[in-house]
Short mmCIF file of C-alpha atoms in Angstrom, two decimals:
data_model
loop_
_atom_site.label_atom_id
_atom_site.label_comp_id
_atom_site.label_asym_id
_atom_site.label_seq_id
_atom_site.Cartn_x
_atom_site.Cartn_y
_atom_site.Cartn_z
CA MET A 7 -27.12 -3.34 21.24
CA ILE A 8 -28.67 0.18 21.76
CA LYS A 9 -29.04 -0.67 25.47
CA VAL A 10 -25.34 -1.48 25.60
CA PHE A 11 -24.42 1.87 23.97
CA ILE A 12 -26.65 3.73 26.50
CA LEU A 13 -24.99 1.85 29.38
CA VAL A 14 -21.51 2.67 28.10
CA ILE A 15 -22.42 6.34 27.71
CA ALA A 16 -24.08 6.45 31.05
CA ILE A 17 -20.91 5.22 32.74
CA ALA A 18 -18.23 7.00 30.73
CA PHE A 19 -19.95 10.26 29.96
CA THR A 20 -22.33 11.03 32.79
CA SER A 21 -20.92 14.52 33.02
CA LEU A 22 -22.06 15.22 29.50
CA PHE A 23 -25.72 14.52 30.08
CA ILE A 24 -27.94 17.57 29.70
CA SER A 25 -31.48 17.82 31.09
CA CYS A 26 -34.16 17.95 28.43
CA ASP A 27 -37.95 18.05 28.36
CA ARG A 28 -39.63 15.15 30.11
CA GLY A 29 -40.01 12.14 27.78
CA LYS A 30 -37.18 13.18 25.46
CA PRO A 31 -33.84 11.27 25.34
CA LYS A 32 -30.91 12.88 27.07
CA PRO A 33 -28.09 13.93 24.73
CA VAL A 34 -24.57 12.65 25.27
CA ALA A 35 -22.87 15.65 23.73
CA ARG A 36 -23.55 19.25 22.51
CA SER A 37 -21.57 21.36 20.07
CA PHE A 38 -23.05 24.89 19.80
CA ASP A 39 -26.79 24.23 18.92
CA GLN A 40 -26.32 20.63 17.74
CA TYR A 41 -26.90 17.63 20.02
CA LEU A 42 -25.79 14.02 19.77
CA TYR A 43 -28.14 11.38 21.20
CA PRO A 44 -27.59 7.72 22.24
CA GLU A 45 -29.38 6.44 19.12
CA ASP A 46 -26.95 8.34 16.95
CA LEU A 47 -24.20 5.93 18.27
CA GLN A 48 -25.65 2.85 16.70
CA GLY A 49 -23.03 1.13 14.62
CA VAL A 50 -20.11 2.97 16.23
CA VAL A 51 -19.01 -0.18 18.23
CA PRO A 52 -18.61 -3.24 15.95
CA ASN A 53 -20.01 -6.61 17.11
CA GLY A 54 -17.70 -8.41 19.47
CA VAL A 55 -16.00 -5.29 20.82
CA THR A 56 -16.60 -4.82 24.54
CA GLY A 57 -15.14 -3.28 27.69
CA ASP A 58 -12.57 -0.50 27.49
CA ASP A 59 -12.20 -0.88 23.72
CA SER A 60 -15.94 -0.02 23.17
CA VAL A 61 -15.66 2.92 25.57
CA GLN A 62 -12.63 4.21 23.59
CA LEU A 63 -14.48 3.92 20.25
CA VAL A 64 -17.50 5.81 21.57
CA ARG A 65 -15.25 8.49 23.21
CA ALA A 66 -13.37 8.98 19.87
CA TYR A 67 -16.61 9.21 17.91
CA ILE A 68 -18.04 11.84 20.25
CA GLU A 69 -14.79 13.82 20.04
CA GLN A 70 -14.77 13.72 16.28
CA TRP A 71 -18.47 14.67 16.06
CA SER A 72 -17.87 17.63 18.47
CA ARG A 73 -14.94 18.88 16.43
CA GLN A 74 -16.78 18.58 13.17
CA GLN A 75 -19.80 20.44 14.40
CA ALA A 76 -17.64 23.28 15.85
CA LEU A 77 -15.87 23.60 12.47
CA LEU A 78 -19.23 23.55 10.59
CA HIS A 79 -20.59 26.31 12.89
CA TYR A 80 -17.65 28.59 12.27
CA ALA A 81 -17.58 27.84 8.56
CA ARG A 82 -21.26 28.66 8.17
CA ARG A 83 -20.94 31.83 10.17
CA ASN A 84 -17.86 33.14 8.33
CA MET A 85 -18.57 32.06 4.72
CA ASN A 86 -21.18 33.36 2.33
CA THR A 87 -22.09 30.00 0.80
CA ASN A 88 -24.56 29.87 -2.01
CA PRO A 89 -27.06 27.23 -0.91
CA GLU A 90 -28.09 26.27 -4.44
CA HIS A 91 -24.45 25.95 -5.56
CA LEU A 92 -23.64 23.87 -2.48
CA GLU A 93 -26.65 21.64 -2.96
CA ARG A 94 -25.73 21.10 -6.62
CA ARG A 95 -22.19 20.07 -5.63
CA VAL A 96 -23.46 17.74 -2.95
CA GLU A 97 -25.81 16.14 -5.52
CA GLU A 98 -23.02 15.74 -8.06
CA TYR A 99 -20.79 14.11 -5.42
CA LYS A 100 -23.58 11.76 -4.44
CA ASN A 101 -24.32 10.76 -7.96
CA GLY A 102 -20.68 10.19 -8.71
CA LEU A 103 -20.34 8.00 -5.61
CA ILE A 104 -23.36 5.90 -6.64
CA ILE A 105 -21.96 5.37 -10.13
CA TYR A 106 -18.49 4.52 -8.73
CA GLU A 107 -19.98 1.87 -6.36
CA TYR A 108 -21.93 0.36 -9.32
CA GLU A 109 -18.82 0.30 -11.47
CA GLN A 110 -16.73 -1.42 -8.69
CA ALA A 111 -19.47 -4.04 -8.23
CA LEU A 112 -19.43 -4.67 -11.99
CA VAL A 113 -15.65 -4.97 -11.98
CA ASN A 114 -15.72 -7.40 -9.03
CA GLN A 115 -18.25 -9.55 -10.89
CA LYS A 116 -16.93 -9.53 -14.45
CA LEU A 117 -13.26 -8.53 -14.60
CA ASP A 118 -11.03 -11.35 -15.83
CA THR A 119 -8.09 -11.34 -13.43
CA VAL A 120 -6.16 -14.09 -15.11
CA VAL A 121 -3.03 -12.69 -16.90
CA SER A 122 -0.95 -15.27 -18.84
CA ASP A 123 2.84 -15.22 -19.07
CA ASP A 124 2.47 -14.69 -22.86
CA GLU A 125 0.44 -11.55 -22.29
CA VAL A 126 3.02 -10.23 -19.86
CA ARG A 127 5.86 -10.87 -22.24
CA THR A 128 4.01 -9.33 -25.17
CA TYR A 129 3.33 -6.13 -23.13
CA TYR A 130 6.95 -6.07 -21.99
CA GLU A 131 8.28 -6.36 -25.54
CA SER A 132 5.91 -3.78 -27.03
CA ARG A 133 6.53 -1.08 -24.43
CA LYS A 134 10.28 -1.17 -23.77
CA GLU A 135 10.35 2.49 -22.93
CA LEU A 136 8.19 1.98 -19.79
CA PHE A 137 10.74 -0.30 -18.17
CA MET A 138 13.93 1.67 -17.99
CA LEU A 139 15.72 1.54 -14.62
CA LYS A 140 15.82 4.62 -12.53
CA GLN A 141 18.50 3.11 -10.27
CA PRO A 142 20.92 0.10 -10.51
CA ILE A 143 19.75 -3.41 -9.72
CA LEU A 144 21.94 -6.23 -8.45
CA LYS A 145 22.07 -9.94 -7.80
CA LEU A 146 24.38 -10.64 -4.89
CA SER A 147 25.30 -12.94 -2.05
CA TYR A 148 26.62 -11.66 1.29
CA ILE A 149 27.82 -12.87 4.70
CA ARG A 150 27.83 -10.59 7.74
CA LEU A 151 30.27 -11.73 10.41
CA LYS A 152 32.02 -10.49 13.51
CA LYS A 153 35.41 -9.08 12.57
CA ASP A 154 37.15 -11.78 14.55
CA ALA A 155 35.16 -14.74 13.09
CA PRO A 156 37.32 -17.88 12.65
CA GLU A 157 38.75 -19.41 9.41
CA LEU A 158 38.10 -16.35 7.25
CA ASP A 159 40.50 -17.49 4.50
CA ARG A 160 38.66 -20.81 4.14
CA VAL A 161 35.28 -19.03 4.25
CA LYS A 162 36.35 -16.75 1.35
CA ARG A 163 37.42 -19.80 -0.67
CA TRP A 164 34.11 -21.58 -0.03
CA PHE A 165 32.26 -18.35 -0.87
CA LEU A 166 33.80 -18.26 -4.39
CA SER A 167 33.54 -22.06 -4.96
CA THR A 168 31.04 -23.73 -7.15
CA ASP A 169 31.75 -27.16 -5.62
CA PHE A 170 28.70 -28.60 -3.92
CA LYS A 171 30.57 -29.88 -0.85
CA GLU A 172 32.29 -26.58 -0.25
CA GLN A 173 29.01 -24.72 -0.63
CA ASP A 174 27.52 -27.12 1.92
CA LEU A 175 30.41 -26.37 4.29
CA LEU A 176 29.87 -22.61 3.77
CA GLU A 177 26.13 -23.02 4.59
CA LYS A 178 26.95 -24.85 7.84
CA TYR A 179 29.58 -22.26 8.76
CA CYS A 180 27.10 -19.39 8.21
CA SER A 181 24.49 -21.03 10.31
CA MET A 182 27.01 -21.17 13.21
CA TYR A 183 28.93 -17.88 12.87
CA ALA A 184 27.11 -15.44 10.57
CA LEU A 185 25.05 -12.63 11.99
CA GLN A 186 23.17 -12.55 8.71
CA TYR A 187 23.67 -14.06 5.27
CA ALA A 188 22.16 -14.74 1.87
CA LEU A 189 23.78 -17.35 -0.44
CA ARG A 190 22.97 -18.18 -4.03
CA ASP A 191 20.11 -15.68 -4.22
CA THR A 192 19.04 -15.35 -7.87
CA ALA A 193 16.59 -12.48 -7.39
CA TRP A 194 17.13 -8.96 -8.55
CA TYR A 195 17.14 -6.10 -5.99
CA TYR A 196 17.18 -2.40 -6.25
CA ALA A 197 20.45 -0.88 -4.95
CA ASP A 198 18.55 1.48 -2.63
CA ASP A 199 16.87 -1.58 -0.94
CA LEU A 200 20.13 -3.51 -0.58
CA ILE A 201 21.84 -0.56 1.08
CA LYS A 202 19.48 -1.07 4.03
CA LYS A 203 20.99 -4.58 4.56
CA VAL A 204 24.64 -4.31 3.47
CA PRO A 205 27.04 -1.32 3.21
CA LEU A 206 26.74 -1.26 -0.57
CA SER A 207 27.64 2.43 -0.73
CA ARG A 208 31.17 1.42 0.32
CA VAL A 209 31.37 -0.79 -2.78
CA GLY A 210 30.47 2.19 -4.97
CA GLU A 211 28.23 2.25 -8.10
CA ASP A 212 31.43 2.38 -10.30
CA ASN A 213 32.30 -1.08 -9.10
CA TYR A 214 28.92 -2.71 -9.69
CA GLY A 215 30.21 -4.20 -12.87
CA GLN A 216 32.94 -6.24 -11.07
CA ILE A 217 31.01 -9.51 -11.19
CA GLY A 218 32.40 -12.48 -9.15
CA ARG A 219 34.75 -10.57 -6.95
CA ILE A 220 34.59 -10.63 -3.12
CA PHE A 221 34.27 -7.16 -1.62
CA GLU A 222 35.46 -7.07 2.02
CA ILE A 223 33.97 -4.24 4.08
CA ILE A 224 34.39 -3.51 7.76
CA GLU A 225 31.73 -1.41 9.31
CA ASN A 226 30.73 -1.04 13.00
CA ASN A 227 33.30 -3.67 13.94
CA GLU A 228 31.61 -6.23 11.65
CA LEU A 229 32.94 -7.79 8.49
CA TYR A 230 30.79 -8.03 5.33
CA LEU A 231 31.72 -10.36 2.48
CA ILE A 232 29.80 -9.42 -0.66
CA ILE A 233 29.88 -11.01 -4.15
CA LEU A 234 28.05 -9.42 -7.03
CA HIS A 235 26.61 -12.06 -9.40
CA ASP A 236 25.00 -9.65 -11.92
CA SER A 237 24.16 -5.99 -12.27
CA LYS A 238 22.16 -3.66 -14.48
CA PHE A 239 22.78 0.12 -14.36
CA ARG A 240 20.31 3.04 -14.44
CA ASP A 241 18.80 3.98 -17.82
CA THR A 242 19.06 0.34 -18.95
CA ARG A 243 16.10 -1.92 -19.46
CA SER A 244 14.62 -3.63 -16.47
CA PRO A 245 14.62 -7.45 -16.68
CA LEU A 246 11.17 -9.01 -17.22
CA SER A 247 11.34 -10.89 -13.89
CA LEU A 248 11.56 -7.58 -12.01
CA ALA A 249 8.85 -5.81 -14.09
CA GLN A 250 6.40 -8.83 -14.14
CA SER A 251 4.22 -7.76 -11.19
CA ASN A 252 3.95 -4.19 -12.39
CA ILE A 253 3.00 -5.38 -15.91
CA ARG A 254 0.26 -7.59 -14.57
CA ASN A 255 -1.23 -4.63 -12.67
CA LEU A 256 -1.02 -2.45 -15.86
CA ILE A 257 -2.80 -5.08 -17.91
CA LEU A 258 -5.54 -5.51 -15.20
CA ASN A 259 -5.98 -1.76 -14.94
CA LYS A 260 -6.38 -1.50 -18.74
CA ARG A 261 -9.04 -4.25 -18.70
CA LYS A 262 -10.86 -2.48 -15.86
CA ILE A 263 -10.97 0.78 -17.83
CA GLU A 264 -12.18 -0.98 -21.00
CA LEU A 265 -14.83 -2.94 -19.00
CA ILE A 266 -16.20 0.20 -17.42
CA ASP A 267 -16.13 2.12 -20.70
CA GLN A 268 -17.94 -0.76 -22.47
CA MET A 269 -20.57 -0.77 -19.69
CA GLN A 270 -21.15 2.99 -19.89
CA ARG A 271 -21.48 2.95 -23.73
CA SER A 272 -23.86 -0.06 -23.51
CA ILE A 273 -26.15 1.67 -21.00
CA VAL A 274 -26.25 4.91 -22.95
CA ASP A 275 -26.89 3.20 -26.25
CA ASP A 276 -29.70 1.12 -24.74
CA ALA A 277 -31.23 4.25 -23.20
CA ARG A 278 -31.24 5.98 -26.60
CA ARG A 279 -32.75 3.02 -28.41
CA LYS A 280 -35.59 3.07 -25.91
CA ASN A 281 -36.01 6.82 -26.18
CA ASN A 282 -35.03 7.28 -22.55
CA ILE A 283 -32.53 9.98 -23.57
CA GLU A 284 -33.66 13.07 -25.42
CA ILE A 285 -31.76 16.27 -26.16
CA PHE A 286 -34.03 19.18 -26.90
CA ASN A 287 -32.99 22.01 -29.21
#
């Protein structure tokens, strides 16, 4: 793989080669007094990537390296950095990163990711204040048609009907003439998301309570037929079905925090029992 990297660099970056002492590898780039060598490019190109893609990856890495070294040069020249303070911060960051990686490995191994419906419901009922709506939500059906679509009176009657045969006729009509449609959708949607599909702003938030009525809206020479099946307004409680996914994530995050906290306390307690931790007065 190293030979492949050297070949790629030799072809793509010949102009960057700089003569060095005999027996030493030729660098592929220089930024001030820092040099980048072919062996530094190991791992830049993933297995299976060849041709122009590999050249682009190497080129991008060299560009990034050159930019970083230039910034470091100017930063070191223009800042009075306390080496001991900097080293201490680097060590703290490294230690924190090692602990974080260990904690994530522990979570991946031991975290129980199964959340029952009963747990979700209990969480929902005990924390009602967390699930207040910041915007209206709606259940609706809509049909988007050309303004001159045929048999509109019949379509409107079918749209309001609960008769199975007429609903089937409407489905067939929509498959032939509708530009877009959604019938008998029982899911809740945020108003802001629906506005991207239908001209809901023309209905107006004051009319969201008019359940079962057909709203006819013409926009951009197209006809929208919209029926609101249910609605909930801002500052009212979100239904469980809409909050369910968020609740599961909240429960899992709580379990994760508790697992990590338990692990930390267990390690520290064990270290103290074995006299591996001492605090001197």
